[in-house]
């Protein structure tokens, strides 16, 4: 079969002439960029795909269900969505190499839509590292991986479209610090990992808005990590509460400098419960929480982590910025 020389093109007369050097160079650079992108995506799938499992459930009330999960330790600890295992009497996982393993739900937190499972496996399982979602930036390349077919991972690639989103959980509580991506989620991909280009899991895929193109969401890995720690330590997530909906927001450099703050971001209060601890402490919508109980708050994930079971019922000092003024209150959380 005839293969044309890529250095030559056809002109308007149909005659072959040599491609200009600048055009040839640009084409070569485009090919190089495409190859680099393709290598990044395929490399992520090869590295993380074996750690992605299909989660199969059987429940007395709703029959069976299917979702995805990601193994994060070789001894079989798996992260998935709480709604995937909700009401399940039995849980099994199918690995990428075709094995079917029984699994136990160690804990499920409906408020964040994260569940922790342990697979019963005598052999070490391929595991994916859990990353730090605080370092994410809009525009980063991400890959969403799921295992709806059980034997072969499916993947979609895209970018981080937005950070600090909120979604309302089935319990009515807002899930904070949600990652929005345009990496499409396939049916059955709920509970699978959202992976950054460095190969770390930076989110657990949780939702897609039907009828809205490109709106897919994942629970941030720092939130999932918090749930994991609570479940392994206590069997459930214990939380104190401030009664706010918040998101990570930047602090202007001039404001940080003027107030002597060694941080670039804080937890912005978007709304609050009039009867909640934050309102009783004198905080208001628009305030930026910079410290909680003496600990610096760089964003909403810090605030969520600090609202743990150990502070339930305690009066803690909350420091916030209202414009360029410091506000200090005591909240009974």
mmCIF file of N, CA, C and O in Angstrom, residues 287-327:
data_model
loop_
_atom_site.group_PDB
_atom_site.id
_atom_site.type_symbol
_atom_site.label_atom_id
_atom_site.label_comp_id
_atom_site.label_asym_id
_atom_site.label_seq_id
_atom_site.Cartn_x
_atom_site.Cartn_y
_atom_site.Cartn_z
ATOM 1 N N UNK A 287 -17.860 35.598 55.963
ATOM 2 C CA UNK A 287 -16.667 35.544 56.805
ATOM 3 C C UNK A 287 -15.749 34.437 56.311
ATOM 4 O O UNK A 287 -16.194 33.392 55.817
ATOM 5 N N UNK A 288 -14.441 34.643 56.478
ATOM 6 C CA UNK A 288 -13.447 33.630 56.128
ATOM 7 C C UNK A 288 -12.807 33.098 57.406
ATOM 8 O O UNK A 288 -12.128 33.841 58.111
ATOM 9 N N UNK A 289 -13.042 31.836 57.695
ATOM 10 C CA UNK A 289 -12.478 31.224 58.897
ATOM 11 C C UNK A 289 -11.000 30.928 58.644
ATOM 12 O O UNK A 289 -10.648 30.183 57.720
ATOM 13 N N UNK A 290 -10.123 31.505 59.471
ATOM 14 C CA UNK A 290 -8.678 31.334 59.299
ATOM 15 C C UNK A 290 -8.070 30.472 60.396
ATOM 16 O O UNK A 290 -6.940 29.980 60.242
ATOM 17 N N UNK A 291 -8.788 30.289 61.498
ATOM 18 C CA UNK A 291 -8.277 29.439 62.573
ATOM 19 C C UNK A 291 -9.449 28.863 63.361
ATOM 20 O O UNK A 291 -10.483 29.521 63.525
ATOM 21 N N UNK A 292 -9.258 27.640 63.826
ATOM 22 C CA UNK A 292 -10.304 26.953 64.587
ATOM 23 C C UNK A 292 -9.636 26.204 65.727
ATOM 24 O O UNK A 292 -8.769 25.356 65.496
ATOM 25 N N UNK A 293 -10.021 26.563 66.956
ATOM 26 C CA UNK A 293 -9.440 25.932 68.144
ATOM 27 C C UNK A 293 -7.919 26.026 68.149
ATOM 28 O O UNK A 293 -7.221 25.075 68.525
ATOM 29 N N UNK A 294 -7.411 27.170 67.699
ATOM 30 C CA UNK A 294 -5.976 27.409 67.692
ATOM 31 C C UNK A 294 -5.218 26.804 66.535
ATOM 32 O O UNK A 294 -3.987 26.932 66.459
ATOM 33 N N UNK A 295 -5.920 26.158 65.606
ATOM 34 C CA UNK A 295 -5.282 25.510 64.457
ATOM 35 C C UNK A 295 -5.600 26.304 63.194
ATOM 36 O O UNK A 295 -6.752 26.666 62.948
ATOM 37 N N UNK A 296 -4.575 26.578 62.394
ATOM 38 C CA UNK A 296 -4.779 27.348 61.167
ATOM 39 C C UNK A 296 -5.687 26.596 60.202
ATOM 40 O O UNK A 296 -5.555 25.380 60.020
ATOM 41 N N UNK A 297 -6.587 27.318 59.552
ATOM 42 C CA UNK A 297 -7.518 26.748 58.578
ATOM 43 C C UNK A 297 -7.181 27.317 57.205
ATOM 44 O O UNK A 297 -7.354 28.508 56.949
ATOM 45 N N UNK A 298 -6.690 26.454 56.309
ATOM 46 C CA UNK A 298 -6.349 26.874 54.950
ATOM 47 C C UNK A 298 -7.489 26.669 53.955
ATOM 48 O O UNK A 298 -7.394 27.119 52.822
ATOM 49 N N UNK A 299 -8.526 25.977 54.380
ATOM 50 C CA UNK A 299 -9.630 25.717 53.467
ATOM 51 C C UNK A 299 -10.676 24.857 54.140
ATOM 52 O O UNK A 299 -10.558 24.484 55.315
ATOM 53 N N UNK A 300 -11.699 24.524 53.378
ATOM 54 C CA UNK A 300 -12.831 23.810 53.950
ATOM 55 C C UNK A 300 -12.449 22.403 54.409
ATOM 56 O O UNK A 300 -12.999 21.891 55.394
ATOM 57 N N UNK A 301 -11.474 21.761 53.723
ATOM 58 C CA UNK A 301 -11.093 20.423 54.157
ATOM 59 C C UNK A 301 -10.452 20.448 55.536
ATOM 60 O O UNK A 301 -10.628 19.527 56.340
ATOM 61 N N UNK A 302 -9.699 21.520 55.851
ATOM 62 C CA UNK A 302 -9.145 21.670 57.191
ATOM 63 C C UNK A 302 -10.257 21.814 58.226
ATOM 64 O O UNK A 302 -10.214 21.202 59.298
ATOM 65 N N UNK A 303 -11.252 22.640 57.908
ATOM 66 C CA UNK A 303 -12.345 22.863 58.849
ATOM 67 C C UNK A 303 -13.132 21.574 59.082
ATOM 68 O O UNK A 303 -13.478 21.241 60.225
ATOM 69 N N UNK A 304 -13.400 20.830 58.018
ATOM 70 C CA UNK A 304 -14.114 19.565 58.148
ATOM 71 C C UNK A 304 -13.328 18.602 59.033
ATOM 72 O O UNK A 304 -13.883 17.921 59.906
ATOM 73 N N UNK A 305 -12.019 18.547 58.815
ATOM 74 C CA UNK A 305 -11.197 17.631 59.599
ATOM 75 C C UNK A 305 -11.180 18.010 61.072
ATOM 76 O O UNK A 305 -11.160 17.142 61.957
ATOM 77 N N UNK A 306 -11.187 19.316 61.358
ATOM 78 C CA UNK A 306 -11.143 19.768 62.749
ATOM 79 C C UNK A 306 -12.469 19.576 63.473
ATOM 80 O O UNK A 306 -12.507 19.503 64.705
ATOM 81 N N UNK A 307 -13.562 19.503 62.719
ATOM 82 C CA UNK A 307 -14.866 19.258 63.337
ATOM 83 C C UNK A 307 -15.039 17.761 63.569
ATOM 84 O O UNK A 307 -15.893 17.099 62.996
ATOM 85 N N UNK A 308 -14.205 17.225 64.459
ATOM 86 C CA UNK A 308 -14.211 15.788 64.707
ATOM 87 C C UNK A 308 -14.953 15.459 65.997
ATOM 88 O O UNK A 308 -15.478 16.338 66.689
ATOM 89 N N UNK A 309 -14.971 14.184 66.318
ATOM 90 C CA UNK A 309 -15.696 13.755 67.501
ATOM 91 C C UNK A 309 -15.081 14.230 68.799
ATOM 92 O O UNK A 309 -15.783 14.378 69.812
ATOM 93 N N UNK A 310 -13.782 14.497 68.798
ATOM 94 C CA UNK A 310 -13.123 14.925 70.017
ATOM 95 C C UNK A 310 -13.532 16.307 70.484
ATOM 96 O O UNK A 310 -13.294 16.668 71.645
ATOM 97 N N UNK A 311 -14.148 17.086 69.628
ATOM 98 C CA UNK A 311 -14.568 18.448 69.997
ATOM 99 C C UNK A 311 -16.077 18.552 70.242
ATOM 100 O O UNK A 311 -16.576 19.653 70.453
ATOM 101 N N UNK A 312 -16.781 17.430 70.180
ATOM 102 C CA UNK A 312 -18.224 17.462 70.383
ATOM 103 C C UNK A 312 -18.545 18.024 71.767
ATOM 104 O O UNK A 312 -18.027 17.557 72.776
ATOM 105 N N UNK A 313 -19.389 19.056 71.810
ATOM 106 C CA UNK A 313 -19.798 19.651 73.073
ATOM 107 C C UNK A 313 -18.831 20.659 73.657
ATOM 108 O O UNK A 313 -19.127 21.276 74.684
ATOM 109 N N UNK A 314 -17.696 20.855 73.021
ATOM 110 C CA UNK A 314 -16.705 21.793 73.553
ATOM 111 C C UNK A 314 -16.935 23.207 73.039
ATOM 112 O O UNK A 314 -17.508 23.411 71.963
ATOM 113 N N UNK A 315 -16.468 24.188 73.791
ATOM 114 C CA UNK A 315 -16.456 25.573 73.338
ATOM 115 C C UNK A 315 -15.070 25.849 72.762
ATOM 116 O O UNK A 315 -14.064 25.751 73.471
ATOM 117 N N UNK A 316 -15.007 26.167 71.494
ATOM 118 C CA UNK A 316 -13.721 26.389 70.838
ATOM 119 C C UNK A 316 -13.672 27.801 70.270
ATOM 120 O O UNK A 316 -14.692 28.387 69.911
ATOM 121 N N UNK A 317 -12.459 28.325 70.186
ATOM 122 C CA UNK A 317 -12.270 29.671 69.638
ATOM 123 C C UNK A 317 -12.208 29.593 68.117
ATOM 124 O O UNK A 317 -11.501 28.751 67.554
ATOM 125 N N UNK A 318 -12.970 30.459 67.465
ATOM 126 C CA UNK A 318 -12.987 30.531 66.008
ATOM 127 C C UNK A 318 -12.555 31.925 65.585
ATOM 128 O O UNK A 318 -13.134 32.921 66.023
ATOM 129 N N UNK A 319 -11.514 31.986 64.752
ATOM 130 C CA UNK A 319 -11.028 33.271 64.241
ATOM 131 C C UNK A 319 -11.383 33.386 62.763
ATOM 132 O O UNK A 319 -11.145 32.464 61.984
ATOM 133 N N UNK A 320 -11.976 34.519 62.392
ATOM 134 C CA UNK A 320 -12.421 34.710 61.009
ATOM 135 C C UNK A 320 -12.106 36.131 60.564
ATOM 136 O O UNK A 320 -11.852 37.023 61.382
ATOM 137 N N UNK A 321 -12.103 36.317 59.244
ATOM 138 C CA UNK A 321 -11.930 37.644 58.649
ATOM 139 C C UNK A 321 -13.271 38.109 58.123
ATOM 140 O O UNK A 321 -13.963 37.382 57.412
ATOM 141 N N UNK A 322 -13.627 39.325 58.487
ATOM 142 C CA UNK A 322 -14.808 39.981 57.924
ATOM 143 C C UNK A 322 -14.298 41.212 57.203
ATOM 144 O O UNK A 322 -14.017 42.234 57.810
ATOM 145 N N UNK A 323 -14.132 41.066 55.877
ATOM 146 C CA UNK A 323 -13.445 42.115 55.131
ATOM 147 C C UNK A 323 -11.975 42.093 55.506
ATOM 148 O O UNK A 323 -11.268 41.118 55.278
ATOM 149 N N UNK A 324 -11.483 43.177 56.127
ATOM 150 C CA UNK A 324 -10.094 43.250 56.576
ATOM 151 C C UNK A 324 -10.014 43.298 58.101
ATOM 152 O O UNK A 324 -9.002 43.700 58.660
ATOM 153 N N UNK A 325 -11.068 42.866 58.743
ATOM 154 C CA UNK A 325 -11.130 42.908 60.217
ATOM 155 C C UNK A 325 -11.181 41.497 60.769
ATOM 156 O O UNK A 325 -11.906 40.640 60.259
ATOM 157 N N UNK A 326 -10.420 41.255 61.832
ATOM 158 C CA UNK A 326 -10.466 39.970 62.508
ATOM 159 C C UNK A 326 -11.692 39.872 63.396
ATOM 160 O O UNK A 326 -12.055 40.835 64.099
ATOM 161 N N UNK A 327 -12.337 38.711 63.358
ATOM 162 C CA UNK A 327 -13.465 38.423 64.237
ATOM 163 C C UNK A 327 -13.133 37.189 65.053
ATOM 164 O O UNK A 327 -12.722 36.167 64.479
#
